[in-house]
C-alpha atoms as an extended CHARMM CRD file, in Angstrom:
* protein
*
       247  EXT
         1         1  MET       CA              6.1680000000       40.6980000000      197.0650000000  PROA      1               0.0000000000
         2         2  THR       CA              4.8750000000       43.7200000000      195.9140000000  PROA      2               0.0000000000
         3         3  SER       CA              1.0590000000       42.5690000000      195.1250000000  PROA      3               0.0000000000
         4         4  PRO       CA              0.2750000000       45.0160000000      191.4640000000  PROA      4               0.0000000000
         5         5  ASP       CA             -2.5260000000       46.6900000000      193.4700000000  PROA      5               0.0000000000
         6         6  GLN       CA              0.7490000000       48.2960000000      195.4760000000  PROA      6               0.0000000000
         7         7  THR       CA              3.6400000000       50.9050000000      194.5690000000  PROA      7               0.0000000000
         8         8  PRO       CA              7.0260000000       50.6060000000      195.1150000000  PROA      8               0.0000000000
         9         9  THR       CA              8.3620000000       52.9880000000      197.7350000000  PROA      9               0.0000000000
        10        10  LYS       CA             11.3250000000       53.6550000000      199.3730000000  PROA      10              0.0000000000
        11        11  SER       CA             12.8020000000       55.8970000000      202.5270000000  PROA      11              0.0000000000
        12        12  LEU       CA             14.2200000000       58.9810000000      202.0720000000  PROA      12              0.0000000000
        13        13  SER       CA             17.5980000000       57.7900000000      202.6000000000  PROA      13              0.0000000000
        14        14  ASP       CA             17.6310000000       54.7050000000      200.0130000000  PROA      14              0.0000000000
        15        15  PHE       CA             16.6500000000       57.3800000000      197.8140000000  PROA      15              0.0000000000
        16        16  VAL       CA             19.2000000000       60.2300000000      197.9120000000  PROA      16              0.0000000000
        17        17  ARG       CA             21.7150000000       56.9060000000      197.8440000000  PROA      17              0.0000000000
        18        18  ASP       CA             20.8470000000       55.6390000000      194.9390000000  PROA      18              0.0000000000
        19        19  THR       CA             19.7050000000       59.5940000000      192.9890000000  PROA      19              0.0000000000
        20        20  ALA       CA             23.2590000000       60.6870000000      193.8570000000  PROA      20              0.0000000000
        21        21  GLU       CA             25.8720000000       62.0950000000      192.3400000000  PROA      21              0.0000000000
        22        22  ARG       CA             28.6070000000       59.1770000000      191.5290000000  PROA      22              0.0000000000
        23        23  ASP       CA             31.8810000000       60.2530000000      190.7890000000  PROA      23              0.0000000000
        24        24  ASN       CA             34.5030000000       59.3920000000      187.7900000000  PROA      24              0.0000000000
        25        25  PRO       CA             37.7160000000       61.1550000000      188.3030000000  PROA      25              0.0000000000
        26        26  GLY       CA             39.9370000000       62.2610000000      185.2670000000  PROA      26              0.0000000000
        27        27  ASP       CA             37.0260000000       62.9100000000      182.8840000000  PROA      27              0.0000000000
        28        28  VAL       CA             35.7430000000       65.8670000000      181.8920000000  PROA      28              0.0000000000
        29        29  PHE       CA             32.1370000000       64.8060000000      181.2210000000  PROA      29              0.0000000000
        30        30  GLU       CA             30.6130000000       62.5080000000      182.9770000000  PROA      30              0.0000000000
        31        31  LEU       CA             27.5850000000       60.3250000000      182.9550000000  PROA      31              0.0000000000
        32        32  GLU       CA             25.1300000000       60.8250000000      185.9470000000  PROA      32              0.0000000000
        33        33  SER       CA             22.4360000000       59.1900000000      183.5740000000  PROA      33              0.0000000000
        34        34  PRO       CA             21.3720000000       58.2090000000      180.6030000000  PROA      34              0.0000000000
        35        35  LYS       CA             19.4360000000       61.6160000000      181.0200000000  PROA      35              0.0000000000
        36        36  MET       CA             21.7970000000       64.0840000000      182.2370000000  PROA      36              0.0000000000
        37        37  LEU       CA             25.6280000000       65.2940000000      182.2600000000  PROA      37              0.0000000000
        38        38  GLU       CA             28.0680000000       66.4290000000      184.5260000000  PROA      38              0.0000000000
        39        39  VAL       CA             30.4980000000       68.3870000000      182.5810000000  PROA      39              0.0000000000
        40        40  LYS       CA             33.7510000000       69.1690000000      184.7170000000  PROA      40              0.0000000000
        41        41  VAL       CA             34.8210000000       73.1380000000      184.5190000000  PROA      41              0.0000000000
        42        42  GLY       CA             38.6420000000       74.1100000000      184.9090000000  PROA      42              0.0000000000
        43        43  GLY       CA             41.4790000000       72.3080000000      186.4080000000  PROA      43              0.0000000000
        44        44  ALA       CA             43.1200000000       71.2920000000      189.6340000000  PROA      44              0.0000000000
        45        45  GLN       CA             44.0830000000       74.8620000000      191.2210000000  PROA      45              0.0000000000
        46        46  GLY       CA             41.4500000000       76.8110000000      190.6500000000  PROA      46              0.0000000000
        47        47  ALA       CA             42.6580000000       77.5440000000      187.1550000000  PROA      47              0.0000000000
        48        48  ARG       CA             40.1650000000       78.3160000000      184.7640000000  PROA      48              0.0000000000
        49        49  GLY       CA             38.2590000000       76.5890000000      182.7860000000  PROA      49              0.0000000000
        50        50  ARG       CA             35.9430000000       76.8150000000      179.3500000000  PROA      50              0.0000000000
        51        51  ILE       CA             32.7470000000       74.8330000000      177.7690000000  PROA      51              0.0000000000
        52        52  TRP       CA             30.3550000000       74.7670000000      175.4060000000  PROA      52              0.0000000000
        53        53  SER       CA             26.7520000000       74.1890000000      176.2410000000  PROA      53              0.0000000000
        54        54  LYS       CA             22.8860000000       74.1180000000      173.9960000000  PROA      54              0.0000000000
        55        55  LEU       CA             21.6170000000       77.5730000000      176.0250000000  PROA      55              0.0000000000
        56        56  GLY       CA             19.1190000000       76.2770000000      178.6380000000  PROA      56              0.0000000000
        57        57  ALA       CA             20.6990000000       72.5750000000      179.1180000000  PROA      57              0.0000000000
        58        58  MET       CA             22.1720000000       73.0240000000      182.4750000000  PROA      58              0.0000000000
        59        59  VAL       CA             20.2790000000       72.5430000000      185.4180000000  PROA      59              0.0000000000
        60        60  ALA       CA             21.9400000000       72.1860000000      188.5680000000  PROA      60              0.0000000000
        61        61  TYR       CA             26.1850000000       73.6460000000      189.1020000000  PROA      61              0.0000000000
        62        62  LYS       CA             29.0170000000       74.1360000000      191.7300000000  PROA      62              0.0000000000
        63        63  GLY       CA             31.9450000000       75.7400000000      192.3740000000  PROA      63              0.0000000000
        64        64  ASN       CA             32.2850000000       79.3870000000      190.8910000000  PROA      64              0.0000000000
        65        65  LEU       CA             30.6280000000       79.2370000000      187.7980000000  PROA      65              0.0000000000
        66        66  THR       CA             29.5280000000       81.6660000000      185.0120000000  PROA      66              0.0000000000
        67        67  PHE       CA             27.1070000000       81.4270000000      182.2100000000  PROA      67              0.0000000000
        68        68  LYS       CA             26.7660000000       83.7250000000      179.2180000000  PROA      68              0.0000000000
        69        69  ARG       CA             24.8620000000       84.2350000000      175.9760000000  PROA      69              0.0000000000
        70        70  GLU       CA             26.7470000000       83.3780000000      172.9380000000  PROA      70              0.0000000000
        71        71  GLY       CA             27.6290000000       86.5540000000      171.2640000000  PROA      71              0.0000000000
        72        72  LEU       CA             26.0120000000       87.7330000000      168.3690000000  PROA      72              0.0000000000
        73        73  LEU       CA             29.4200000000       88.1080000000      166.6850000000  PROA      73              0.0000000000
        74        74  GLU       CA             31.3520000000       85.1550000000      168.4150000000  PROA      74              0.0000000000
        75        75  GLY       CA             32.6560000000       84.1950000000      165.3630000000  PROA      75              0.0000000000
        76        76  GLY       CA             32.6770000000       85.8830000000      162.7070000000  PROA      76              0.0000000000
        77        77  ILE       CA             29.1350000000       87.6940000000      160.4310000000  PROA      77              0.0000000000
        78        78  MET       CA             28.3960000000       84.4320000000      158.8800000000  PROA      78              0.0000000000
        79        79  LYS       CA             28.1440000000       82.5250000000      162.0920000000  PROA      79              0.0000000000
        80        80  ALA       CA             25.8800000000       85.5240000000      162.7500000000  PROA      80              0.0000000000
        81        81  LEU       CA             24.0170000000       85.7760000000      159.3730000000  PROA      81              0.0000000000
        82        82  VAL       CA             23.1600000000       82.4810000000      160.2510000000  PROA      82              0.0000000000
        83        83  ARG       CA             21.7280000000       83.1380000000      163.9240000000  PROA      83              0.0000000000
        84        84  ALA       CA             20.0910000000       86.1220000000      162.8150000000  PROA      84              0.0000000000
        85        85  VAL       CA             18.0770000000       84.2810000000      160.8340000000  PROA      85              0.0000000000
        86        86  SER       CA             17.4540000000       80.8540000000      161.8440000000  PROA      86              0.0000000000
        87        87  SER       CA             14.5860000000       79.6980000000      163.8200000000  PROA      87              0.0000000000
        88        88  GLU       CA             15.9770000000       76.7010000000      164.9910000000  PROA      88              0.0000000000
        89        89  MET       CA             19.9280000000       76.9210000000      164.9910000000  PROA      89              0.0000000000
        90        90  GLU       CA             19.5840000000       78.1720000000      169.3620000000  PROA      90              0.0000000000
        91        91  PRO       CA             23.2180000000       80.0690000000      170.4600000000  PROA      91              0.0000000000
        92        92  LEU       CA             25.3120000000       78.0860000000      172.0890000000  PROA      92              0.0000000000
        93        93  ALA       CA             26.0740000000       79.3040000000      176.3250000000  PROA      93              0.0000000000
        94        94  LYS       CA             29.7040000000       80.1590000000      177.2420000000  PROA      94              0.0000000000
        95        95  ILE       CA             30.4180000000       78.1590000000      180.8430000000  PROA      95              0.0000000000
        96        96  GLU       CA             33.3030000000       79.3310000000      182.8530000000  PROA      96              0.0000000000
        97        97  GLY       CA             34.8390000000       79.3870000000      185.8880000000  PROA      97              0.0000000000
        98        98  GLN       CA             36.1660000000       76.3950000000      188.4150000000  PROA      98              0.0000000000
        99        99  GLY       CA             33.4100000000       73.7520000000      189.6950000000  PROA      99              0.0000000000
       100       100  VAL       CA             30.9920000000       71.4460000000      187.8500000000  PROA      100             0.0000000000
       101       101  CYS       CA             27.5040000000       72.0960000000      185.9430000000  PROA      101             0.0000000000
       102       102  TYR       CA             25.3840000000       69.6290000000      185.2110000000  PROA      102             0.0000000000
       103       103  LEU       CA             23.2270000000       69.6080000000      181.7020000000  PROA      103             0.0000000000
       104       104  ALA       CA             19.7740000000       68.4690000000      180.4260000000  PROA      104             0.0000000000
       105       105  ASP       CA             17.2450000000       68.9530000000      178.0630000000  PROA      105             0.0000000000
       106       106  GLN       CA             13.9180000000       67.5180000000      177.5340000000  PROA      106             0.0000000000
       107       107  GLY       CA             15.1250000000       64.5980000000      178.4880000000  PROA      107             0.0000000000
       108       108  LYS       CA             16.7190000000       63.4400000000      175.8840000000  PROA      108             0.0000000000
       109       109  GLU       CA             19.3660000000       60.6830000000      174.9920000000  PROA      109             0.0000000000
       110       110  ILE       CA             22.6970000000       62.3770000000      175.9880000000  PROA      110             0.0000000000
       111       111  THR       CA             26.2030000000       59.9370000000      174.0670000000  PROA      111             0.0000000000
       112       112  VAL       CA             29.4340000000       61.2570000000      174.6960000000  PROA      112             0.0000000000
       113       113  LEU       CA             32.0190000000       60.9540000000      172.0970000000  PROA      113             0.0000000000
       114       114  ARG       CA             35.4390000000       62.1570000000      171.7660000000  PROA      114             0.0000000000
       115       115  LEU       CA             36.9820000000       63.4130000000      168.9770000000  PROA      115             0.0000000000
       116       116  THR       CA             40.5600000000       62.4440000000      167.7670000000  PROA      116             0.0000000000
       117       117  GLY       CA             41.4280000000       65.3820000000      165.7220000000  PROA      117             0.0000000000
       118       118  ASP       CA             38.5040000000       64.5690000000      163.5870000000  PROA      118             0.0000000000
       119       119  GLY       CA             35.2470000000       66.1400000000      163.1620000000  PROA      119             0.0000000000
       120       120  LEU       CA             31.2660000000       65.9630000000      163.2570000000  PROA      120             0.0000000000
       121       121  ASN       CA             28.3560000000       67.3290000000      161.6270000000  PROA      121             0.0000000000
       122       122  VAL       CA             25.1640000000       67.6870000000      164.4790000000  PROA      122             0.0000000000
       123       123  ASN       CA             22.3040000000       68.8500000000      163.8970000000  PROA      123             0.0000000000
       124       124  GLY       CA             22.0910000000       72.3880000000      166.4070000000  PROA      124             0.0000000000
       125       125  ASN       CA             18.5380000000       71.2770000000      167.8790000000  PROA      125             0.0000000000
       126       126  ASP       CA             21.0050000000       67.5110000000      169.3100000000  PROA      126             0.0000000000
       127       127  LEU       CA             24.2150000000       69.1600000000      170.3360000000  PROA      127             0.0000000000
       128       128  LEU       CA             24.9100000000       69.6050000000      173.7040000000  PROA      128             0.0000000000
       129       129  ALA       CA             27.5240000000       70.4260000000      175.0910000000  PROA      129             0.0000000000
       130       130  PHE       CA             31.6860000000       70.4390000000      174.1650000000  PROA      130             0.0000000000
       131       131  GLU       CA             34.7170000000       70.9210000000      175.1620000000  PROA      131             0.0000000000
       132       132  ASP       CA             36.7810000000       74.0650000000      174.4100000000  PROA      132             0.0000000000
       133       133  THR       CA             39.7920000000       72.9070000000      172.2840000000  PROA      133             0.0000000000
       134       134  VAL       CA             37.0660000000       71.6600000000      169.7030000000  PROA      134             0.0000000000
       135       135  SER       CA             36.1440000000       74.0560000000      167.5520000000  PROA      135             0.0000000000
       136       136  HSD       CA             32.8350000000       74.8260000000      165.8250000000  PROA      136             0.0000000000
       137       137  ASN       CA             30.9850000000       76.3110000000      162.7140000000  PROA      137             0.0000000000
       138       138  VAL       CA             27.8180000000       76.5550000000      162.1960000000  PROA      138             0.0000000000
       139       139  THR       CA             26.3140000000       75.0440000000      157.8140000000  PROA      139             0.0000000000
       140       140  MET       CA             23.7340000000       76.1000000000      156.3100000000  PROA      140             0.0000000000
       141       141  HSD       CA             21.8870000000       73.2790000000      154.0300000000  PROA      141             0.0000000000
       142       142  ARG       CA             18.1200000000       75.3180000000      152.9500000000  PROA      142             0.0000000000
       143       143  ARG       CA             18.5880000000       78.2540000000      150.6360000000  PROA      143             0.0000000000
       144       144  VAL       CA             19.1700000000       81.9070000000      151.9090000000  PROA      144             0.0000000000
       145       145  ALA       CA             15.6180000000       82.6190000000      150.8330000000  PROA      145             0.0000000000
       146       146  GLY       CA             13.6590000000       79.5160000000      152.6090000000  PROA      146             0.0000000000
       147       147  MET       CA             16.3370000000       80.5630000000      156.0220000000  PROA      147             0.0000000000
       148       148  ALA       CA             13.2390000000       82.8130000000      157.1120000000  PROA      148             0.0000000000
       149       149  SER       CA             10.5750000000       80.4150000000      157.4930000000  PROA      149             0.0000000000
       150       150  GLY       CA             13.1190000000       78.1560000000      159.9290000000  PROA      150             0.0000000000
       151       151  GLY       CA             15.9980000000       76.4030000000      158.1960000000  PROA      151             0.0000000000
       152       152  LEU       CA             18.0810000000       73.4060000000      158.4130000000  PROA      152             0.0000000000
       153       153  PHE       CA             21.5730000000       74.0960000000      160.5650000000  PROA      153             0.0000000000
       154       154  SER       CA             24.0640000000       72.0780000000      161.8330000000  PROA      154             0.0000000000
       155       155  VAL       CA             26.9500000000       72.9640000000      163.8850000000  PROA      155             0.0000000000
       156       156  LYS       CA             30.5390000000       71.1400000000      162.5400000000  PROA      156             0.0000000000
       157       157  LEU       CA             33.2820000000       70.4780000000      165.2520000000  PROA      157             0.0000000000
       158       158  HSD       CA             36.7810000000       68.9110000000      164.4470000000  PROA      158             0.0000000000
       159       159  GLY       CA             39.7160000000       68.7230000000      167.1020000000  PROA      159             0.0000000000
       160       160  GLN       CA             40.6290000000       66.6310000000      170.3450000000  PROA      160             0.0000000000
       161       161  GLY       CA             38.1010000000       66.8370000000      173.3150000000  PROA      161             0.0000000000
       162       162  MET       CA             34.6130000000       65.9300000000      174.1980000000  PROA      162             0.0000000000
       163       163  VAL       CA             30.7670000000       66.4940000000      172.8230000000  PROA      163             0.0000000000
       164       164  ALA       CA             28.0260000000       65.1110000000      174.0690000000  PROA      164             0.0000000000
       165       165  ILE       CA             25.0750000000       65.1430000000      171.1990000000  PROA      165             0.0000000000
       166       166  LEU       CA             21.2550000000       64.1840000000      172.1680000000  PROA      166             0.0000000000
       167       167  SER       CA             18.5400000000       62.0290000000      171.0480000000  PROA      167             0.0000000000
       168       168  HSD       CA             15.3020000000       60.9470000000      172.0000000000  PROA      168             0.0000000000
       169       169  GLY       CA             16.0190000000       57.1960000000      171.6270000000  PROA      169             0.0000000000
       170       170  THR       CA             18.3460000000       54.9300000000      170.6140000000  PROA      170             0.0000000000
       171       171  PRO       CA             20.0040000000       55.9040000000      168.6180000000  PROA      171             0.0000000000
       172       172  LEU       CA             20.6660000000       54.0750000000      165.1470000000  PROA      172             0.0000000000
       173       173  THR       CA             24.5470000000       54.6160000000      162.5460000000  PROA      173             0.0000000000
       174       174  LEU       CA             23.6500000000       54.0790000000      159.2010000000  PROA      174             0.0000000000
       175       175  ARG       CA             26.3950000000       53.6620000000      156.6210000000  PROA      175             0.0000000000
       176       176  VAL       CA             26.7330000000       56.3440000000      153.5770000000  PROA      176             0.0000000000
       177       177  THR       CA             28.2620000000       54.3480000000      150.8440000000  PROA      177             0.0000000000
       178       178  PRO       CA             29.2620000000       55.7030000000      147.1300000000  PROA      178             0.0000000000
       179       179  GLN       CA             26.1070000000       52.7220000000      146.1840000000  PROA      179             0.0000000000
       180       180  THR       CA             24.6150000000       53.4700000000      148.8050000000  PROA      180             0.0000000000
       181       181  PRO       CA             23.0020000000       56.8130000000      150.0140000000  PROA      181             0.0000000000
       182       182  ILE       CA             20.8120000000       56.9380000000      153.0620000000  PROA      182             0.0000000000
       183       183  TYR       CA             18.2160000000       59.2600000000      152.5790000000  PROA      183             0.0000000000
       184       184  THR       CA             16.7910000000       60.6990000000      155.8220000000  PROA      184             0.0000000000
       185       185  ASP       CA             13.6100000000       62.8730000000      157.1530000000  PROA      185             0.0000000000
       186       186  PRO       CA             15.4490000000       65.8280000000      158.6140000000  PROA      186             0.0000000000
       187       187  ASN       CA             13.9230000000       65.7950000000      162.0610000000  PROA      187             0.0000000000
       188       188  ALA       CA             14.9800000000       62.2650000000      162.7990000000  PROA      188             0.0000000000
       189       189  THR       CA             18.5630000000       62.8000000000      162.1040000000  PROA      189             0.0000000000
       190       190  VAL       CA             21.0730000000       63.9420000000      164.9150000000  PROA      190             0.0000000000
       191       191  ALA       CA             24.6250000000       64.2020000000      163.5040000000  PROA      191             0.0000000000
       192       192  TRP       CA             27.2320000000       62.8500000000      160.4340000000  PROA      192             0.0000000000
       193       193  SER       CA             30.5020000000       62.3470000000      158.8940000000  PROA      193             0.0000000000
       194       194  GLU       CA             32.1530000000       65.7370000000      158.6840000000  PROA      194             0.0000000000
       195       195  ASN       CA             32.9980000000       64.9400000000      155.6550000000  PROA      195             0.0000000000
       196       196  LEU       CA             29.7090000000       65.1660000000      154.3630000000  PROA      196             0.0000000000
       197       197  GLN       CA             27.3060000000       67.2420000000      152.7090000000  PROA      197             0.0000000000
       198       198  PRO       CA             23.5410000000       66.4970000000      152.5380000000  PROA      198             0.0000000000
       199       199  GLN       CA             21.7090000000       68.0550000000      149.8490000000  PROA      199             0.0000000000
       200       200  ILE       CA             17.5470000000       68.7600000000      150.9420000000  PROA      200             0.0000000000
       201       201  ARG       CA             15.6310000000       67.2190000000      148.7070000000  PROA      201             0.0000000000
       202       202  ILE       CA             11.4830000000       67.7640000000      148.2620000000  PROA      202             0.0000000000
       203       203  ASP       CA              9.3500000000       64.6850000000      147.5240000000  PROA      203             0.0000000000
       204       204  ALA       CA              5.5900000000       64.1620000000      147.6430000000  PROA      204             0.0000000000
       205       205  ASN       CA              4.8960000000       61.3240000000      146.2620000000  PROA      205             0.0000000000
       206       206  LEU       CA              6.6540000000       60.6280000000      150.2520000000  PROA      206             0.0000000000
       207       207  ARG       CA              3.9800000000       62.3500000000      152.2390000000  PROA      207             0.0000000000
       208       208  SER       CA              1.9400000000       59.3140000000      153.3510000000  PROA      208             0.0000000000
       209       209  PHE       CA              5.5350000000       56.9440000000      154.3340000000  PROA      209             0.0000000000
       210       210  LEU       CA              8.0930000000       59.7470000000      156.0170000000  PROA      210             0.0000000000
       211       211  GLY       CA              7.6550000000       61.9880000000      158.3170000000  PROA      211             0.0000000000
       212       212  ARG       CA              3.9160000000       62.9400000000      159.4110000000  PROA      212             0.0000000000
       213       213  GLY       CA              2.6340000000       64.4330000000      156.3550000000  PROA      213             0.0000000000
       214       214  GLY       CA              1.0340000000       67.1980000000      154.8080000000  PROA      214             0.0000000000
       215       215  GLY       CA              2.2190000000       68.6160000000      151.7090000000  PROA      215             0.0000000000
       216       216  GLU       CA              5.4020000000       68.4130000000      150.3060000000  PROA      216             0.0000000000
       217       217  THR       CA              7.8240000000       65.9780000000      152.2710000000  PROA      217             0.0000000000
       218       218  LEU       CA             11.7990000000       66.9960000000      152.9570000000  PROA      218             0.0000000000
       219       219  GLN       CA             14.2270000000       64.6160000000      152.6350000000  PROA      219             0.0000000000
       220       220  MET       CA             17.6360000000       64.4160000000      153.5030000000  PROA      220             0.0000000000
       221       221  MET       CA             19.8090000000       62.2530000000      151.0990000000  PROA      221             0.0000000000
       222       222  PHE       CA             23.4690000000       61.5000000000      152.0430000000  PROA      222             0.0000000000
       223       223  GLN       CA             26.0890000000       60.3960000000      149.3710000000  PROA      223             0.0000000000
       224       224  GLY       CA             29.3230000000       59.5950000000      149.6410000000  PROA      224             0.0000000000
       225       225  ASP       CA             31.9690000000       57.4160000000      152.4480000000  PROA      225             0.0000000000
       226       226  GLY       CA             30.8680000000       57.9640000000      156.0130000000  PROA      226             0.0000000000
       227       227  PHE       CA             27.8290000000       57.6630000000      157.9700000000  PROA      227             0.0000000000
       228       228  VAL       CA             24.7510000000       59.5480000000      158.8520000000  PROA      228             0.0000000000
       229       229  VAL       CA             22.5840000000       58.5830000000      162.4440000000  PROA      229             0.0000000000
       230       230  VAL       CA             19.6560000000       58.9990000000      162.9230000000  PROA      230             0.0000000000
       231       231  GLN       CA             16.7730000000       59.1040000000      165.6720000000  PROA      231             0.0000000000
       232       232  PRO       CA             13.4440000000       56.9090000000      166.2800000000  PROA      232             0.0000000000
       233       233  TYR       CA             11.1960000000       60.2420000000      167.0610000000  PROA      233             0.0000000000
       234       234  GLU       CA             10.6890000000       63.5820000000      164.3050000000  PROA      234             0.0000000000
       235       235  GLU       CA             11.3640000000       66.0370000000      166.5040000000  PROA      235             0.0000000000
       236       236  HSD       CA              9.4690000000       69.5150000000      164.3490000000  PROA      236             0.0000000000
       237       237  ALA       CA             10.7090000000       72.6830000000      165.4980000000  PROA      237             0.0000000000
       238       238  GLY       CA             12.3650000000       74.8370000000      162.5060000000  PROA      238             0.0000000000
       239       239  LEU       CA             11.5690000000       72.6680000000      159.3260000000  PROA      239             0.0000000000
       240       240  ARG       CA              8.5840000000       73.2790000000      157.2730000000  PROA      240             0.0000000000
       241       241  SER       CA              7.2770000000       71.4360000000      154.3710000000  PROA      241             0.0000000000
       242       242  ASP       CA              5.7600000000       74.5080000000      152.8410000000  PROA      242             0.0000000000
       243       243  ASP       CA              9.6460000000       75.2370000000      152.2980000000  PROA      243             0.0000000000
       244       244  SER       CA             10.7230000000       75.3850000000      148.7420000000  PROA      244             0.0000000000
       245       245  GLY       CA             13.2640000000       75.0390000000      146.6560000000  PROA      245             0.0000000000
       246       246  ASN       CA             15.9260000000       72.8960000000      146.8380000000  PROA      246             0.0000000000
       247       247  SER       CA             20.2010000000       73.5830000000      148.6190000000  PROA      247             0.0000000000
């Protein structure tokens, strides 16, 4: 038994064994740990494949893979406009070739979802990776005048394939009904139903209760029939409480 003042230790061989990758053949996405995603790119017999990931999320890889930043004009003029003015929405990276790569982001927890013809909206900062069979579009949620100061953007995903999303801590999913709208802190909002279109509201009276206060407080209001996913953490990158105006 280890005494309170003694640090637990293990041999190098035990450490290598305990932290070695564990292969589960079949799935393109596999969680090596709650905070590390293994992605198998390409099929058998050296077939090339493509995966989309958050820029800068690759921590290691093996095989014949290339990593390319998503082109400014890739996906159309609207996507290019959003990227040009948004300080929150990071460009995506294309991972192409045949091999295995490992993705992570700031120690956040990873949840792997499988879309089967349905869709999901994900906060741009909380999208880790998705298969090439899943279509994606960037959506703006603030008026154009507020975009230069850092607007709120999400990525709308739809189709067949696997998606990996990020959260600080274990996410909570809240049910939205026509009778019960849900209000969230944008900095804690991870994802929401494909059919929901959140409205951005400002309520100075809640500045001491939502977020970290200081000025007018932004809220996301979800109405309709669906769900919204929140995390027990507030990310303060992009949204500023001194922006005015509604969507």
